[in-house]
Tab-separated table of C-alpha atoms in Angstrom:
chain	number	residue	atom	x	y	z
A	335	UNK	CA	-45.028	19.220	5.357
A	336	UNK	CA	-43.508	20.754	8.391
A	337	UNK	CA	-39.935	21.531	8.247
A	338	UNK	CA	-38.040	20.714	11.133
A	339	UNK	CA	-35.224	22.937	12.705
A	340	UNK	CA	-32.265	22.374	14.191
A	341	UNK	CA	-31.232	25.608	16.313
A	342	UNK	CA	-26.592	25.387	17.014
A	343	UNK	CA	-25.678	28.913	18.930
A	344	UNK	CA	-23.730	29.093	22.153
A	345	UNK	CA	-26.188	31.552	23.084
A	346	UNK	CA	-29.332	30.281	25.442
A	347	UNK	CA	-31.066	33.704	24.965
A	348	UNK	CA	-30.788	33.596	20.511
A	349	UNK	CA	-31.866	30.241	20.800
A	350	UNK	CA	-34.880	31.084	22.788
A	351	UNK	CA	-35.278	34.019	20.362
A	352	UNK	CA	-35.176	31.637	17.464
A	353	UNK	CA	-37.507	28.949	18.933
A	354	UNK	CA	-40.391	31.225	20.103
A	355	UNK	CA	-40.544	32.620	15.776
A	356	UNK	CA	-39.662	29.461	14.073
A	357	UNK	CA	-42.662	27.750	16.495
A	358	UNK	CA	-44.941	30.791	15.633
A	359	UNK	CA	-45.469	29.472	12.249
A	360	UNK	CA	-47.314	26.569	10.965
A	361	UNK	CA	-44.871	24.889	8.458
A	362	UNK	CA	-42.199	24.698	10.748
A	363	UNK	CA	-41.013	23.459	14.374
A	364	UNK	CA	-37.608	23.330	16.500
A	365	UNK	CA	-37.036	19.870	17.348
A	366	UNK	CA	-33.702	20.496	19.158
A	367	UNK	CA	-31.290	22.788	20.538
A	368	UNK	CA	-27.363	22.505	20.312
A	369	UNK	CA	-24.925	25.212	22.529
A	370	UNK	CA	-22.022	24.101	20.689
A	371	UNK	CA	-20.628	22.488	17.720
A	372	UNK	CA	-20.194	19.092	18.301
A	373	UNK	CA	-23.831	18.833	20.296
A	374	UNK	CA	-25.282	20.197	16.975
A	375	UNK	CA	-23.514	17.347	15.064
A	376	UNK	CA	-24.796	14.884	17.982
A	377	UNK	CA	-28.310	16.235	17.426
A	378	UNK	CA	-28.357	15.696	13.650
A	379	UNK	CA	-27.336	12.430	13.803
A	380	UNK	CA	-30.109	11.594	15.752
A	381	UNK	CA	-32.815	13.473	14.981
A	382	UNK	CA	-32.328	14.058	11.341
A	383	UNK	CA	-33.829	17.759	11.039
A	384	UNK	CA	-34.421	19.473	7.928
A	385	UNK	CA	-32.804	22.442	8.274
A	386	UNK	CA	-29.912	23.382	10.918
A	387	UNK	CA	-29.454	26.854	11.771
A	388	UNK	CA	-25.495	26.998	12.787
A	389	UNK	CA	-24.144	29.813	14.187
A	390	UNK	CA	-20.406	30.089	12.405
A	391	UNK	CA	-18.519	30.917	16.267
A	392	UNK	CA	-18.931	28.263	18.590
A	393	UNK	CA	-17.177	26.364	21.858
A	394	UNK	CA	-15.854	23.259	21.420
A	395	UNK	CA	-16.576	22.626	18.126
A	396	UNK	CA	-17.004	25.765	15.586
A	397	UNK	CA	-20.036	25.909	13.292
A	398	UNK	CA	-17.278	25.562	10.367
A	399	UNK	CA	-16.218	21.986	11.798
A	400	UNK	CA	-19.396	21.014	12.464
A	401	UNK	CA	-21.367	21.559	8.861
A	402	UNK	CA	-18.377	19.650	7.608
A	403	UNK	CA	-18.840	16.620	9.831
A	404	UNK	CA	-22.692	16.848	9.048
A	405	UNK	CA	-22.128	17.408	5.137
A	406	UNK	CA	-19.816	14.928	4.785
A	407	UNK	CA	-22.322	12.378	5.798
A	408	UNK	CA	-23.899	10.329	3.200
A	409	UNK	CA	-26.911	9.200	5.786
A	410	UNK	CA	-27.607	13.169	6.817
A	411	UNK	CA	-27.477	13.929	2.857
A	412	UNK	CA	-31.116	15.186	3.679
A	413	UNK	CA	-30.072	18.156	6.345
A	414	UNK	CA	-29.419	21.018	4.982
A	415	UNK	CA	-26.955	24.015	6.982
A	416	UNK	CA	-27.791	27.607	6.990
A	417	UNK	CA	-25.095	29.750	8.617
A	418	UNK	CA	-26.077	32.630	10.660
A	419	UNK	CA	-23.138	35.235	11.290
A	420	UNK	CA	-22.424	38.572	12.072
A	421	UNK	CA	-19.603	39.247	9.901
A	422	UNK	CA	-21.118	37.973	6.512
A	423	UNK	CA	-17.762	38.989	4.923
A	424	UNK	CA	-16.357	36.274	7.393
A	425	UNK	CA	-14.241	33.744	5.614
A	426	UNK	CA	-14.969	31.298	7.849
A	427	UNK	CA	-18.415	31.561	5.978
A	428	UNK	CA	-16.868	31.211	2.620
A	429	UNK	CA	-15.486	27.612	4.754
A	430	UNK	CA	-18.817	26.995	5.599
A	431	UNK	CA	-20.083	27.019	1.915
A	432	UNK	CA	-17.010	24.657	0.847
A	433	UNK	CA	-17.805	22.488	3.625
A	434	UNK	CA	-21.640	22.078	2.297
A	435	UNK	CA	-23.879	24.901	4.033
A	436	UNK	CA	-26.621	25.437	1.588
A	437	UNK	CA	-26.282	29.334	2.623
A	438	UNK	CA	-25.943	32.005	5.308
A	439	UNK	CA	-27.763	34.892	6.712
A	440	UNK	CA	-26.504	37.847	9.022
A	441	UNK	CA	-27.925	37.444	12.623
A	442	UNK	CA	-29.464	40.908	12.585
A	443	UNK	CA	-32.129	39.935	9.556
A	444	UNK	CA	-35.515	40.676	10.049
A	445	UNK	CA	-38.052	37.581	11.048
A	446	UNK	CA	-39.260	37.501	7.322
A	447	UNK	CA	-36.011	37.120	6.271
A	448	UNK	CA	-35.106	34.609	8.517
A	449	UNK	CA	-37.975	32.456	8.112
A	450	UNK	CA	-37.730	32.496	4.071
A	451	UNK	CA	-33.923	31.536	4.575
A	452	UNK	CA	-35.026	28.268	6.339
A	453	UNK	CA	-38.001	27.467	3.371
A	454	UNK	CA	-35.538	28.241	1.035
A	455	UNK	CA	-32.599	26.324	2.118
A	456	UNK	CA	-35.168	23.024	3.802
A	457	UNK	CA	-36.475	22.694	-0.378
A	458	UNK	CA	-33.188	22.164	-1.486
A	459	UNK	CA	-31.885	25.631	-3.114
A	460	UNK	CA	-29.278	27.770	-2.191
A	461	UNK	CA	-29.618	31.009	0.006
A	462	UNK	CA	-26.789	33.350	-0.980
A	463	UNK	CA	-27.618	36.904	-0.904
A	464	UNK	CA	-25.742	38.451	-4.225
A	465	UNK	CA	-24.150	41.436	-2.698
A	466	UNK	CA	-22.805	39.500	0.062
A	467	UNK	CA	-21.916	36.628	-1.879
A	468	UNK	CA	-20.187	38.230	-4.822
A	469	UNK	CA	-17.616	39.723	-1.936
A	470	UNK	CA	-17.234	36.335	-0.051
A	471	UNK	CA	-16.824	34.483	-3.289
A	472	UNK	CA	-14.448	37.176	-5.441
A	473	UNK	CA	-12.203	38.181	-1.521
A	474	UNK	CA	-11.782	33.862	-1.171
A	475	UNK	CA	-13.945	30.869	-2.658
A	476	UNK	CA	-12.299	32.158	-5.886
A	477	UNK	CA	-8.421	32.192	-4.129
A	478	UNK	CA	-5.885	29.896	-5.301
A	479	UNK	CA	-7.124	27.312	-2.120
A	480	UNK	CA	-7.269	23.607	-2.929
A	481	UNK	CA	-8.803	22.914	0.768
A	482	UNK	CA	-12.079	21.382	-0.096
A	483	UNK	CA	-12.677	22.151	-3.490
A	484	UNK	CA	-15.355	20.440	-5.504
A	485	UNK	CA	-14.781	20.397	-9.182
A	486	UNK	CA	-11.172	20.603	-11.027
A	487	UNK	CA	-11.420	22.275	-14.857
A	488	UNK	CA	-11.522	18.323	-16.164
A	489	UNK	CA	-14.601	17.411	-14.212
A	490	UNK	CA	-16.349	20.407	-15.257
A	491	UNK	CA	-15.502	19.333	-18.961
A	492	UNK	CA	-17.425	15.999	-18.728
A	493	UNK	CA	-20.650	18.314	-18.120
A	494	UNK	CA	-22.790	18.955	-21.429
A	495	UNK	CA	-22.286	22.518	-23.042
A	496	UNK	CA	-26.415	23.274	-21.849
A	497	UNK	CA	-25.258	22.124	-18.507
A	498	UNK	CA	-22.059	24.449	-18.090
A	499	UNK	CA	-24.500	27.405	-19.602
A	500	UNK	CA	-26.541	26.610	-16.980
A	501	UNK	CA	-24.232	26.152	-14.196
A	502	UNK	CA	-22.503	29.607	-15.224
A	503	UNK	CA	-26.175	31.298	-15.236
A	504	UNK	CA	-26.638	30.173	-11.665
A	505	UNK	CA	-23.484	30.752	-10.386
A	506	UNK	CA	-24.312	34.343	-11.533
A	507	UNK	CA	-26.936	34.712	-9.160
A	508	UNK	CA	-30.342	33.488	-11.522
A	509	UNK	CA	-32.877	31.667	-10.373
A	510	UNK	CA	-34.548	28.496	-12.179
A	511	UNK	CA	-37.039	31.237	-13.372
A	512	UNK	CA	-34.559	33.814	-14.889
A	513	UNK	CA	-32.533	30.674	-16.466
A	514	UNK	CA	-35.795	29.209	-17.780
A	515	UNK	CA	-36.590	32.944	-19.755
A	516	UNK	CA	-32.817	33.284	-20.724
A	517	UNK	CA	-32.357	30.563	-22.366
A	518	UNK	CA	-36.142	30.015	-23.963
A	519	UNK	CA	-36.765	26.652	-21.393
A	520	UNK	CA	-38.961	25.368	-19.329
A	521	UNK	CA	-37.734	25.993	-15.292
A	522	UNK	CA	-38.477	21.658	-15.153
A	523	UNK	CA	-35.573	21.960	-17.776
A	524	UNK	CA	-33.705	24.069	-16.125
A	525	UNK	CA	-33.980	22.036	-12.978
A	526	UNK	CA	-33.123	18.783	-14.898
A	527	UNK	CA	-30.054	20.144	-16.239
A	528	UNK	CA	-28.877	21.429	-12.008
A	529	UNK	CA	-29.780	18.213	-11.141
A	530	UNK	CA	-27.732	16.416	-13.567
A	531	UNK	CA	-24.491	18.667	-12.969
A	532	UNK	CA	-24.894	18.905	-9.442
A	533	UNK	CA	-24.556	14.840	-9.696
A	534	UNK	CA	-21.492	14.786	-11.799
A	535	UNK	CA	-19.717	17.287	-9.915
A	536	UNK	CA	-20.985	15.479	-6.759
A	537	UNK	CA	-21.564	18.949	-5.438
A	538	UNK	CA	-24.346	18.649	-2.271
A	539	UNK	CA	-26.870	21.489	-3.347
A	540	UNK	CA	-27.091	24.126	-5.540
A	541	UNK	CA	-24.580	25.851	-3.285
A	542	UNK	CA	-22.155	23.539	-3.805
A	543	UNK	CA	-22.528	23.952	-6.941
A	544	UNK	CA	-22.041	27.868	-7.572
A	545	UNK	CA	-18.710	27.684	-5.395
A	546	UNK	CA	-17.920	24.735	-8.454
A	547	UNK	CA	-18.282	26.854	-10.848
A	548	UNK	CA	-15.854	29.518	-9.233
A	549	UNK	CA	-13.210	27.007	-7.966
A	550	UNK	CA	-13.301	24.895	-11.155
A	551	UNK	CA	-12.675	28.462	-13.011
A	552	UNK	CA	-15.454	27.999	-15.115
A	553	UNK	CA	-16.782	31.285	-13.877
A	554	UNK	CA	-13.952	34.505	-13.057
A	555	UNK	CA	-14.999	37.171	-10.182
A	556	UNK	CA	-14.534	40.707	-10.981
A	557	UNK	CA	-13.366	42.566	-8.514
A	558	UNK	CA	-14.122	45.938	-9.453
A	559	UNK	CA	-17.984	45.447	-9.552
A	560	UNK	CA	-18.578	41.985	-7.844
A	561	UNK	CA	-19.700	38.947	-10.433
């Protein structure tokens, strides 16, 4: 299946950048270009891609806004955001991930990189680099800041005790994989039981679901040393 990219940067020569690698490749194709904010929310809307890659600092409509307005669509429930920034530290990143953005990447990633980021994010899983995230989350997804969040300590308690386990694993950073050996299942199991939390927590993706567990306190940051 080819995965179909959205491309949202104020910047004609990145985009062209972006285009010319993402078109290189076999599984995937750009099927749009947005300049600002509110184009890339225009563009979604209509052509439904897979995948938008939103640049966090736009005109007229920031990239923050704009995953919001496409996240908090029921019909676009299929797009998925991945927010490219220079400042990963940014907080407006750490809005971006409350909003629904499935991850981010810096801008000065290698073309690897960047193309894995879009398989990663366009199957459904979350792309947040552990370094990177462990600051963002610890410095302000974990801040006393009601704006946008997902699960309160009572909806978290209406999740099995396998699912919290779960949820905590992955909001540590594990994959399906490293779950699956942890805990002696099977990585279908181990997808079952994200599936079924991300649903009562009514978190997007499995984003969504990490910043959850940090908002909900089911999970502390440490400071000191990151997660």
């Amino acid at each position: 299946m080819t995965i179909r990219v959205l491309l949202a940067d104020d910047q004609a020569l990145l985009r062209a950048t972006f285009r010319i690698l993402i078109d290189s490749v076999e599984d995937m194709t750009v099927i749009g270009e947005a300049a600002d904010g509110q184009e890339a929310v225009d563009l979604t809307a209509t052509h439904r891609p897979d995948v938008v890659l939103m640049d966090i600092r736009m005109p007229n409509l920031d990239g923050v806004a704009a995953t919001a307005a496409i996240c908090s669509r029921a019909d676009l429930s299929d797009t998925h955001i991945l927010v490219l920034t220079t400042f990963e530290n940014d907080e407006n990143v750490a809005k971006a991930l409350r909003a629904g953005a499935s991850g981010f990447l810096g801008k000065g990633v290698s073309p690897e990189v960047l193309l894995s980021g879009i398989r990663t994010v366009a199957a459904g899983e979350a792309l947040l680099s552990p370094g990177a995230t462990r600051s963002l989350i610890t410095r302000f997804l974990a801040s006393p800041d009601t704006d946008g969040l997902l699960a309160l300590p009572e909806a978290v308690k209406a999740l099995t005790d396998r699912e919290r386990e779960v949820m905590t694993l992955a909001a540590h950073g594990r994959s399906n994989t490293e779950i699956a050996e942890h805990l002696v299942l099977s990585p279908l199991t181990v997808r079952s039981h994200i599936q079924r939390a991300m649903t009562k927590l009514d978190a997007r993706d499995r984003a969504q679901l990490v910043v959850a567990a940090y908002q909900s306190g089911l999970v502390k940051p440490r400071p000191d040393n990151g997660v």
